[in-house]
CSV table of C-alpha atoms in Angstrom, one decimal:
chain,number,residue,atom,x,y,z
A,1,MET,CA,-0.1,-0.3,-0.2
A,2,ALA,CA,1.1,3.6,-1.0
A,3,LEU,CA,1.4,6.3,1.5
A,4,SER,CA,-1.5,9.1,1.5
A,5,SER,CA,-0.4,11.5,-1.4
A,6,GLY,CA,-1.6,14.7,0.2
A,7,LYS,CA,-4.7,14.1,-2.5
A,8,ARG,CA,-6.8,12.5,0.6
A,9,PRO,CA,-6.6,12.4,3.9
A,10,PRO,CA,-4.7,9.3,5.4
A,11,ARG,CA,-6.3,6.3,6.6
A,12,VAL,CA,-5.0,4.7,9.4
A,13,LEU,CA,-6.7,1.6,11.2
A,14,PHE,CA,-6.1,0.6,14.9
A,15,CYS,CA,-6.1,-2.5,16.8
A,16,GLY,CA,-6.3,-3.2,21.1
A,17,ALA,CA,-7.9,-1.7,23.7
A,18,ALA,CA,-11.7,-0.2,24.2
A,19,THR,CA,-12.4,0.9,27.2
A,20,ARG,CA,-15.2,2.2,28.8
A,21,ASP,CA,-13.2,4.6,31.4
A,22,THR,CA,-15.3,6.7,34.1
A,23,ILE,CA,-12.7,9.2,35.5
A,24,LEU,CA,-12.5,11.2,38.7
A,25,LEU,CA,-11.2,14.6,39.8
A,26,VAL,CA,-9.8,14.2,43.5
A,27,PRO,CA,-8.0,16.7,45.7
A,28,THR,CA,-5.5,13.1,45.6
A,29,LEU,CA,-4.7,10.4,45.4
A,30,PRO,CA,-5.1,7.6,47.8
A,31,SER,CA,-2.4,6.3,50.1
A,32,ASN,CA,-5.0,5.0,52.6
A,33,PRO,CA,-3.7,0.6,52.1
A,34,SER,CA,-7.6,0.4,55.2
A,35,GLY,CA,-9.7,2.0,52.6
A,36,GLY,CA,-11.7,5.1,53.2
A,37,LYS,CA,-13.5,7.9,50.6
A,38,ILE,CA,-12.3,10.5,48.1
A,39,ILE,CA,-14.9,12.9,47.2
A,40,ALA,CA,-14.2,13.2,43.5
A,41,SER,CA,-14.7,17.4,42.1
A,42,ASP,CA,-15.1,16.8,38.1
A,43,MET,CA,-16.1,13.4,36.0
A,44,ARG,CA,-16.2,12.7,32.9
A,45,GLU,CA,-17.3,9.4,30.7
A,46,CYS,CA,-15.7,8.0,27.6
A,47,ALA,CA,-15.1,5.8,25.1
A,48,ALA,CA,-11.3,4.8,25.2
A,49,GLY,CA,-8.5,2.4,26.0
A,50,MET,CA,-5.1,2.8,24.1
A,51,ALA,CA,-5.7,1.8,20.7
A,52,THR,CA,-9.1,3.6,21.0
A,53,SER,CA,-7.5,7.0,22.0
A,54,ALA,CA,-5.3,7.0,19.6
A,55,ALA,CA,-7.0,6.5,17.0
A,56,VAL,CA,-9.7,9.3,17.9
A,57,ALA,CA,-6.8,11.8,18.6
A,58,ALA,CA,-5.8,11.1,14.3
A,59,ALA,CA,-9.1,11.4,13.6
A,60,ARG,CA,-9.5,14.8,15.4
A,61,CYS,CA,-5.8,15.9,13.7
A,62,GLY,CA,-7.1,14.9,10.3
A,63,ALA,CA,-6.7,11.2,9.6
A,64,ILE,CA,-9.9,8.7,8.3
A,65,ALA,CA,-9.2,6.7,11.4
A,66,ALA,CA,-10.8,3.2,12.3
A,67,ILE,CA,-11.0,0.9,15.2
A,68,CYS,CA,-10.3,-3.0,15.3
A,69,ALA,CA,-11.0,-4.0,18.7
A,70,SER,CA,-14.6,-6.1,20.4
A,71,VAL,CA,-17.4,-4.6,23.1
A,72,GLY,CA,-20.1,-6.6,24.7
A,73,THR,CA,-23.9,-6.5,24.3
A,74,ASP,CA,-24.2,-4.1,27.3
A,75,ALA,CA,-24.7,-0.5,27.8
A,76,ALA,CA,-20.9,0.2,28.1
A,77,GLY,CA,-20.2,-1.6,24.5
A,78,GLN,CA,-23.5,0.7,23.1
A,79,ALA,CA,-21.4,3.5,24.8
A,80,TYR,CA,-18.6,2.6,23.7
A,81,LEU,CA,-19.8,2.5,19.8
A,82,ASP,CA,-21.9,5.7,20.1
A,83,ASP,CA,-18.8,7.8,21.2
A,84,LEU,CA,-16.6,7.2,19.1
A,85,LYS,CA,-19.2,7.4,16.2
A,86,ALA,CA,-19.4,11.0,17.1
A,87,GLU,CA,-15.6,11.3,17.0
A,88,GLY,CA,-16.1,10.4,13.2
A,89,VAL,CA,-14.1,7.2,13.6
A,90,ASP,CA,-15.2,4.5,11.8
A,91,THR,CA,-16.6,1.1,13.9
A,92,THR,CA,-17.2,-1.0,11.3
A,93,ALA,CA,-14.4,-3.8,12.8
A,94,VAL,CA,-15.6,-3.8,16.0
A,95,ARG,CA,-17.3,-7.0,17.3
A,96,VAL,CA,-20.0,-7.2,19.5
A,97,VAL,CA,-19.7,-10.3,21.7
A,98,GLU,CA,-22.8,-11.9,22.9
A,99,GLY,CA,-23.2,-11.6,26.4
A,100,ALA,CA,-19.8,-10.6,27.2
A,101,PRO,CA,-18.5,-7.3,29.4
A,102,THR,CA,-17.6,-4.5,27.8
A,103,ALA,CA,-14.2,-3.5,29.3
A,104,VAL,CA,-14.2,-0.9,31.4
A,105,ALA,CA,-11.9,1.4,33.3
A,106,SER,CA,-12.4,3.4,36.6
A,107,ILE,CA,-9.1,6.6,37.0
A,108,LEU,CA,-8.7,9.0,39.2
A,109,VAL,CA,-6.9,11.8,38.5
A,110,ASP,CA,-5.7,14.3,41.0
A,111,PRO,CA,-4.5,18.5,40.9
A,112,ALA,CA,-0.7,17.9,39.4
A,113,GLY,CA,-2.4,15.3,36.9
A,114,GLU,CA,-0.9,12.2,37.9
A,115,ARG,CA,-3.9,9.4,37.6
A,116,LEU,CA,-4.6,5.3,39.6
A,117,VAL,CA,-5.7,3.3,36.6
A,118,ILE,CA,-7.9,0.3,37.4
A,119,PRO,CA,-9.4,-1.5,34.4
A,120,TYR,CA,-11.2,-4.3,34.1
A,121,TYR,CA,-11.1,-6.8,30.9
A,122,SER,CA,-12.6,-10.1,30.3
A,123,PRO,CA,-11.4,-12.5,28.4
A,124,ARG,CA,-14.1,-13.4,26.2
A,125,LEU,CA,-12.8,-10.3,24.6
A,126,THR,CA,-9.6,-11.3,23.1
A,127,ASP,CA,-10.4,-14.3,21.3
A,128,ILE,CA,-10.1,-14.8,17.3
A,129,ASP,CA,-11.8,-16.7,14.7
A,130,ARG,CA,-12.3,-17.4,10.9
A,131,GLU,CA,-14.5,-13.5,10.6
A,132,TRP,CA,-12.6,-11.5,13.1
A,133,PRO,CA,-10.5,-9.7,13.3
A,134,PRO,CA,-11.0,-8.7,9.4
A,135,ARG,CA,-7.7,-9.1,7.9
A,136,GLU,CA,-8.8,-8.1,4.3
A,137,VAL,CA,-9.2,-4.7,5.5
A,138,VAL,CA,-6.1,-4.1,6.1
A,139,ALA,CA,-4.7,-3.3,2.8
A,140,GLU,CA,-7.1,-0.3,2.6
A,141,TYR,CA,-5.5,1.4,5.0
A,142,ASP,CA,-1.9,3.6,4.8
A,143,ALA,CA,-0.7,2.5,8.5
A,144,LEU,CA,-1.7,0.2,11.3
A,145,LEU,CA,-1.2,0.5,15.5
A,146,VAL,CA,-2.2,-2.4,17.6
A,147,ASP,CA,-1.5,-1.9,21.4
A,148,PRO,CA,-1.3,-5.6,22.9
A,149,ARG,CA,-4.4,-5.4,24.8
A,150,SER,CA,-5.8,-8.2,22.1
A,151,PRO,CA,-3.0,-9.8,21.1
A,152,ALA,CA,-3.5,-12.2,18.9
A,153,ALA,CA,-6.0,-9.7,16.8
A,154,ALA,CA,-2.6,-7.9,16.6
A,155,LEU,CA,-0.5,-10.0,15.6
A,156,GLU,CA,-2.6,-11.2,12.7
A,157,LEU,CA,-3.2,-7.9,11.1
A,158,LEU,CA,0.9,-7.2,11.7
A,159,ALA,CA,1.2,-10.6,9.3
A,160,VAL,CA,-0.7,-8.7,7.1
A,161,ALA,CA,0.8,-5.1,7.1
A,162,GLN,CA,3.8,-6.7,6.4
A,163,LEU,CA,2.4,-9.2,3.6
A,164,VAL,CA,1.0,-5.9,1.7
A,165,GLY,CA,3.2,-3.6,2.5
A,166,VAL,CA,1.1,-1.1,5.5
A,167,VAL,CA,3.5,0.7,8.1
A,168,SER,CA,3.0,-0.4,11.6
A,169,VAL,CA,3.4,0.7,14.7
A,170,VAL,CA,3.0,-1.4,18.5
A,171,ASP,CA,2.2,1.0,21.1
A,172,ALA,CA,4.8,-1.4,23.6
A,173,ASP,CA,3.0,-1.2,26.9
A,174,THR,CA,3.5,-3.3,29.7
A,175,THR,CA,1.7,-6.4,30.2
A,176,PRO,CA,1.7,-10.0,32.0
A,177,ASP,CA,2.5,-11.8,29.0
A,178,LEU,CA,5.8,-10.6,28.1
A,179,ASP,CA,6.3,-13.8,25.2
A,180,ILE,CA,3.1,-12.2,23.8
A,181,LEU,CA,4.9,-8.0,24.0
A,182,GLY,CA,8.2,-10.0,22.6
A,183,ARG,CA,5.8,-11.0,19.6
A,184,LEU,CA,4.4,-7.9,18.8
A,185,VAL,CA,7.6,-5.4,19.0
A,186,ALA,CA,9.4,-8.6,16.7
A,187,ALA,CA,6.8,-8.1,13.8
A,188,ALA,CA,6.5,-4.5,13.8
A,189,ASP,CA,8.1,-1.3,11.5
A,190,HIS,CA,8.0,0.7,13.7
A,191,VAL,CA,8.0,0.2,18.2
A,192,LEU,CA,7.3,3.0,20.8
A,193,PHE,CA,8.0,1.6,23.9
A,194,SER,CA,6.4,2.7,27.6
A,195,GLN,CA,9.3,2.9,30.1
A,196,PRO,CA,7.9,-0.1,31.8
A,197,GLY,CA,7.0,-2.3,28.5
A,198,LEU,CA,11.0,-1.6,27.4
A,199,VAL,CA,12.3,-2.2,31.4
A,200,SER,CA,10.4,-5.3,30.7
A,201,LEU,CA,11.7,-6.8,28.4
A,202,LEU,CA,15.8,-6.3,29.4
A,203,THR,CA,17.8,-9.1,30.4
A,204,PRO,CA,19.5,-9.2,33.3
A,205,GLN,CA,22.4,-8.5,31.2
A,206,ASP,CA,21.0,-5.9,29.2
A,207,VAL,CA,20.2,-4.0,33.2
A,208,GLU,CA,24.3,-4.0,34.2
A,209,ARG,CA,25.0,-2.7,30.8
A,210,VAL,CA,22.6,0.0,30.8
A,211,SER,CA,23.6,0.4,34.4
A,212,THR,CA,26.5,1.7,33.6
A,213,ALA,CA,25.1,4.7,31.9
A,214,GLN,CA,25.4,8.3,33.6
A,215,SER,CA,22.3,10.1,32.9
A,216,GLY,CA,19.2,9.0,33.3
A,217,PHE,CA,18.6,10.1,29.4
A,218,CYS,CA,21.6,8.2,28.5
A,219,MET,CA,20.0,4.9,30.7
A,220,TRP,CA,17.1,5.1,28.3
A,221,ALA,CA,19.6,5.0,25.0
A,222,LEU,CA,21.1,2.0,26.1
A,223,ALA,CA,18.4,0.4,26.9
A,224,LEU,CA,17.4,0.7,23.2
A,225,GLN,CA,20.6,-0.5,21.6
A,226,GLN,CA,20.4,-3.3,24.0
A,227,ILE,CA,16.6,-4.1,23.2
A,228,ARG,CA,17.3,-3.6,19.1
A,229,GLY,CA,18.3,-7.5,19.1
A,230,ARG,CA,14.3,-8.3,20.0
A,231,CYS,CA,12.9,-5.7,17.1
A,232,PRO,CA,14.5,-7.3,13.8
A,233,ARG,CA,11.9,-5.7,11.3
A,234,ALA,CA,12.3,-2.3,13.3
A,235,ILE,CA,13.3,0.8,11.0
A,236,VAL,CA,12.3,3.0,14.8
A,237,ILE,CA,12.2,2.3,18.2
A,238,GLY,CA,11.6,4.6,20.9
A,239,VAL,CA,10.5,5.0,24.2
A,240,THR,CA,8.1,7.6,25.9
A,241,LEU,CA,9.5,9.3,28.8
A,242,GLY,CA,6.5,11.5,30.0
A,243,ALA,CA,7.3,15.2,30.2
A,244,ASP,CA,11.2,14.6,29.1
A,245,GLY,CA,9.8,13.6,25.1
A,246,VAL,CA,10.8,10.3,23.7
A,247,VAL,CA,14.4,9.7,22.6
A,248,TRP,CA,14.8,7.0,19.6
A,249,VAL,CA,16.5,5.1,17.4
A,250,GLU,CA,16.6,5.1,14.0
A,251,THR,CA,18.2,3.1,11.4
A,252,GLY,CA,20.5,5.3,8.8
A,253,ILE,CA,20.8,7.4,11.9
A,254,ALA,CA,23.9,6.7,14.3
A,255,GLY,CA,23.4,7.4,17.8
A,256,ALA,CA,19.3,7.9,20.1
A,257,ARG,CA,17.7,10.5,19.7
A,258,HIS,CA,16.1,13.0,21.7
A,259,LEU,CA,12.9,15.5,21.3
A,260,ARG,CA,11.2,17.1,24.2
A,261,PRO,CA,7.8,18.1,24.0
A,262,PRO,CA,6.5,22.5,24.2
A,263,PRO,CA,6.1,23.5,27.6
A,264,THR,CA,2.8,23.0,29.3
A,265,LYS,CA,0.8,23.4,32.5
A,266,VAL,CA,0.0,20.2,33.2
A,267,VAL,CA,-4.0,19.2,34.4
A,268,ASP,CA,-4.3,15.5,33.1
A,269,THR,CA,-1.4,13.4,31.7
A,270,LEU,CA,-4.3,9.8,31.5
A,271,SER,CA,-4.0,8.9,27.8
A,272,ALA,CA,-1.6,11.5,27.0
A,273,GLY,CA,0.9,8.8,25.6
A,274,ASP,CA,-1.9,7.2,23.4
A,275,VAL,CA,-3.1,10.9,21.3
A,276,LEU,CA,1.6,10.6,21.1
A,277,HIS,CA,1.3,7.5,19.6
A,278,GLY,CA,-1.6,8.2,16.8
A,279,VAL,CA,-0.2,11.4,16.0
A,280,TYR,CA,3.0,9.7,15.1
A,281,THR,CA,1.5,6.9,13.8
A,282,LEU,CA,-1.0,9.8,11.4
A,283,GLY,CA,2.7,11.3,10.5
A,284,MET,CA,4.5,7.6,9.4
A,285,ALA,CA,0.8,7.4,7.3
A,286,ARG,CA,1.1,10.7,5.6
A,287,GLY,CA,5.0,10.0,4.5
A,288,ASP,CA,6.3,12.5,7.4
A,289,SER,CA,9.9,12.2,9.2
A,290,VAL,CA,10.3,10.8,12.0
A,291,ALA,CA,11.3,13.7,13.8
A,292,ALA,CA,8.5,15.8,12.3
A,293,ALA,CA,6.0,12.6,13.5
A,294,ILE,CA,7.5,12.2,17.0
A,295,ALA,CA,7.4,16.0,16.9
A,296,ALA,CA,4.0,16.2,16.3
A,297,GLY,CA,3.3,13.7,18.9
A,298,CYS,CA,4.5,15.6,21.7
A,299,ALA,CA,2.5,18.9,20.7
A,300,ALA,CA,-0.3,16.9,20.9
A,301,ALA,CA,0.1,15.3,24.2
A,302,ALA,CA,0.9,18.5,25.5
A,303,LEU,CA,-1.9,20.1,24.6
A,304,LYS,CA,-4.0,16.8,26.0
A,305,CYS,CA,-2.2,17.8,29.1
A,306,ARG,CA,-4.3,20.7,29.3
A,307,ARG,CA,-7.1,19.7,29.8
A,308,PHE,CA,-9.1,17.4,32.6
A,309,GLY,CA,-10.8,13.7,30.4
A,310,GLY,CA,-8.3,11.8,29.4
A,311,ARG,CA,-8.5,11.1,25.8
A,312,THR,CA,-11.5,14.3,25.7
A,313,GLY,CA,-8.7,16.1,26.0
A,314,SER,CA,-7.3,15.8,22.2
A,315,PRO,CA,-6.5,18.3,20.4
A,316,THR,CA,-8.2,19.7,17.1
A,317,ALA,CA,-6.1,19.6,13.3
A,318,ASP,CA,-6.1,23.2,14.0
A,319,GLU,CA,-4.8,23.3,17.2
A,320,LEU,CA,-1.8,20.9,16.5
A,321,ALA,CA,-0.9,23.5,13.3
A,322,HIS,CA,-1.2,26.3,16.0
A,323,CYS,CA,1.0,24.5,18.2
A,324,LEU,CA,3.7,23.7,15.6
A,325,GLN,CA,4.3,26.7,14.1
A,326,GLY,CA,4.7,28.6,17.4
A,327,TRP,CA,7.1,26.2,18.7
A,328,ALA,CA,10.7,25.8,17.5
A,329,TRP,CA,11.2,21.9,18.0
A,330,GLU,CA,14.7,20.4,17.6
A,331,ALA,CA,15.6,16.7,17.5
A,332,GLU,CA,19.2,16.7,18.9
A,333,THR,CA,21.2,14.3,18.1
A,334,THR,CA,24.7,14.0,19.8
A,335,THR,CA,27.5,11.7,20.2
A,336,CYS,CA,29.0,11.4,24.2
A,337,GLY,CA,33.1,9.8,25.6
A,338,LEU,CA,32.3,9.9,28.7
A,339,CYS,CA,29.0,7.2,29.4
A,340,GLY,CA,30.8,4.4,27.7
A,341,VAL,CA,28.0,4.4,24.9
A,342,ASP,CA,29.6,3.1,22.0
A,343,VAL,CA,26.6,4.1,19.6
A,344,GLY,CA,26.4,7.4,20.1
A,345,CYS,CA,24.7,9.4,23.6
A,346,VAL,CA,22.3,12.3,24.0
A,347,PHE,CA,22.3,12.5,27.4
A,348,CYS,CA,25.0,13.3,29.6
A,349,ASP,CA,25.7,16.9,30.9
A,350,ALA,CA,28.7,17.0,29.4
A,351,ARG,CA,28.3,16.9,25.2
A,352,THR,CA,29.7,17.4,21.6
A,353,ALA,CA,27.6,17.8,19.6
A,354,THR,CA,28.3,16.3,15.9
């Protein structure tokens, strides 16, 4: 499949988590193990989940987005479908499983924007069969993003994407089944880890090597180099660092690269990473450079953090364009002789620019 030429909006397929979220703004996150009661001051309900939130972010920023996921025959499932249709996300590939409960999550967000997430996923929603996921539709898209929450479907679609030449991205967050995560990252063109996801795949030998880093950023750059053998197809391997942006390695570019997000007032960090992944995948579908797509993802995530309500705070295309116009972003690529990273380090305090 050829990338979008600009004559039509890029088409992106998302596969993975589908939840109905209840998001509560609380004065503080609970720390008392014996229980108690906290009164919320604000509340939102919305369709969410990693792939779902990414799909909404991409749709708001100009993609023709579709979601491949599973919900149950309950009120939460119907609300999920209604929400996505209102956002302009195609739900044709959403499977409704008779009698199964739709995945739900209760999320507490404090005034600093930090959160506590309590999700429930029914195992009945992760099975696949001949009819689902709809493998034949992959070729209609310019890019595919999957997450680990519906792993069998994700692996099926990644295999098809490889056959038909569709760009694939994995949102490599942590999962209880590390074998599944390893199989997902091995099958994708672009792998963007969360910090826990990356750490979970490091061997004890990797950890020992990474521990030689002289700074936190250097540590992540070195960790990416150690994990490269687990991602044989990937031309980009990165890790998202929240307020510190993204560190990545890219085929054809020596060393690691780093891009910080624009400064922002943080109200709610929930779904910021999902928004980044969605906008990054949109950039890949459009044929943008990796650095430009990461910059757009970082900017979109920063804008989202200004608003309470999880993925409901995702920016529009106009808001994102305005932010990017006013932000002179630059991806750093530097080498360092201090930390012992033989492929180049961007992060030690004493740096030498290449």
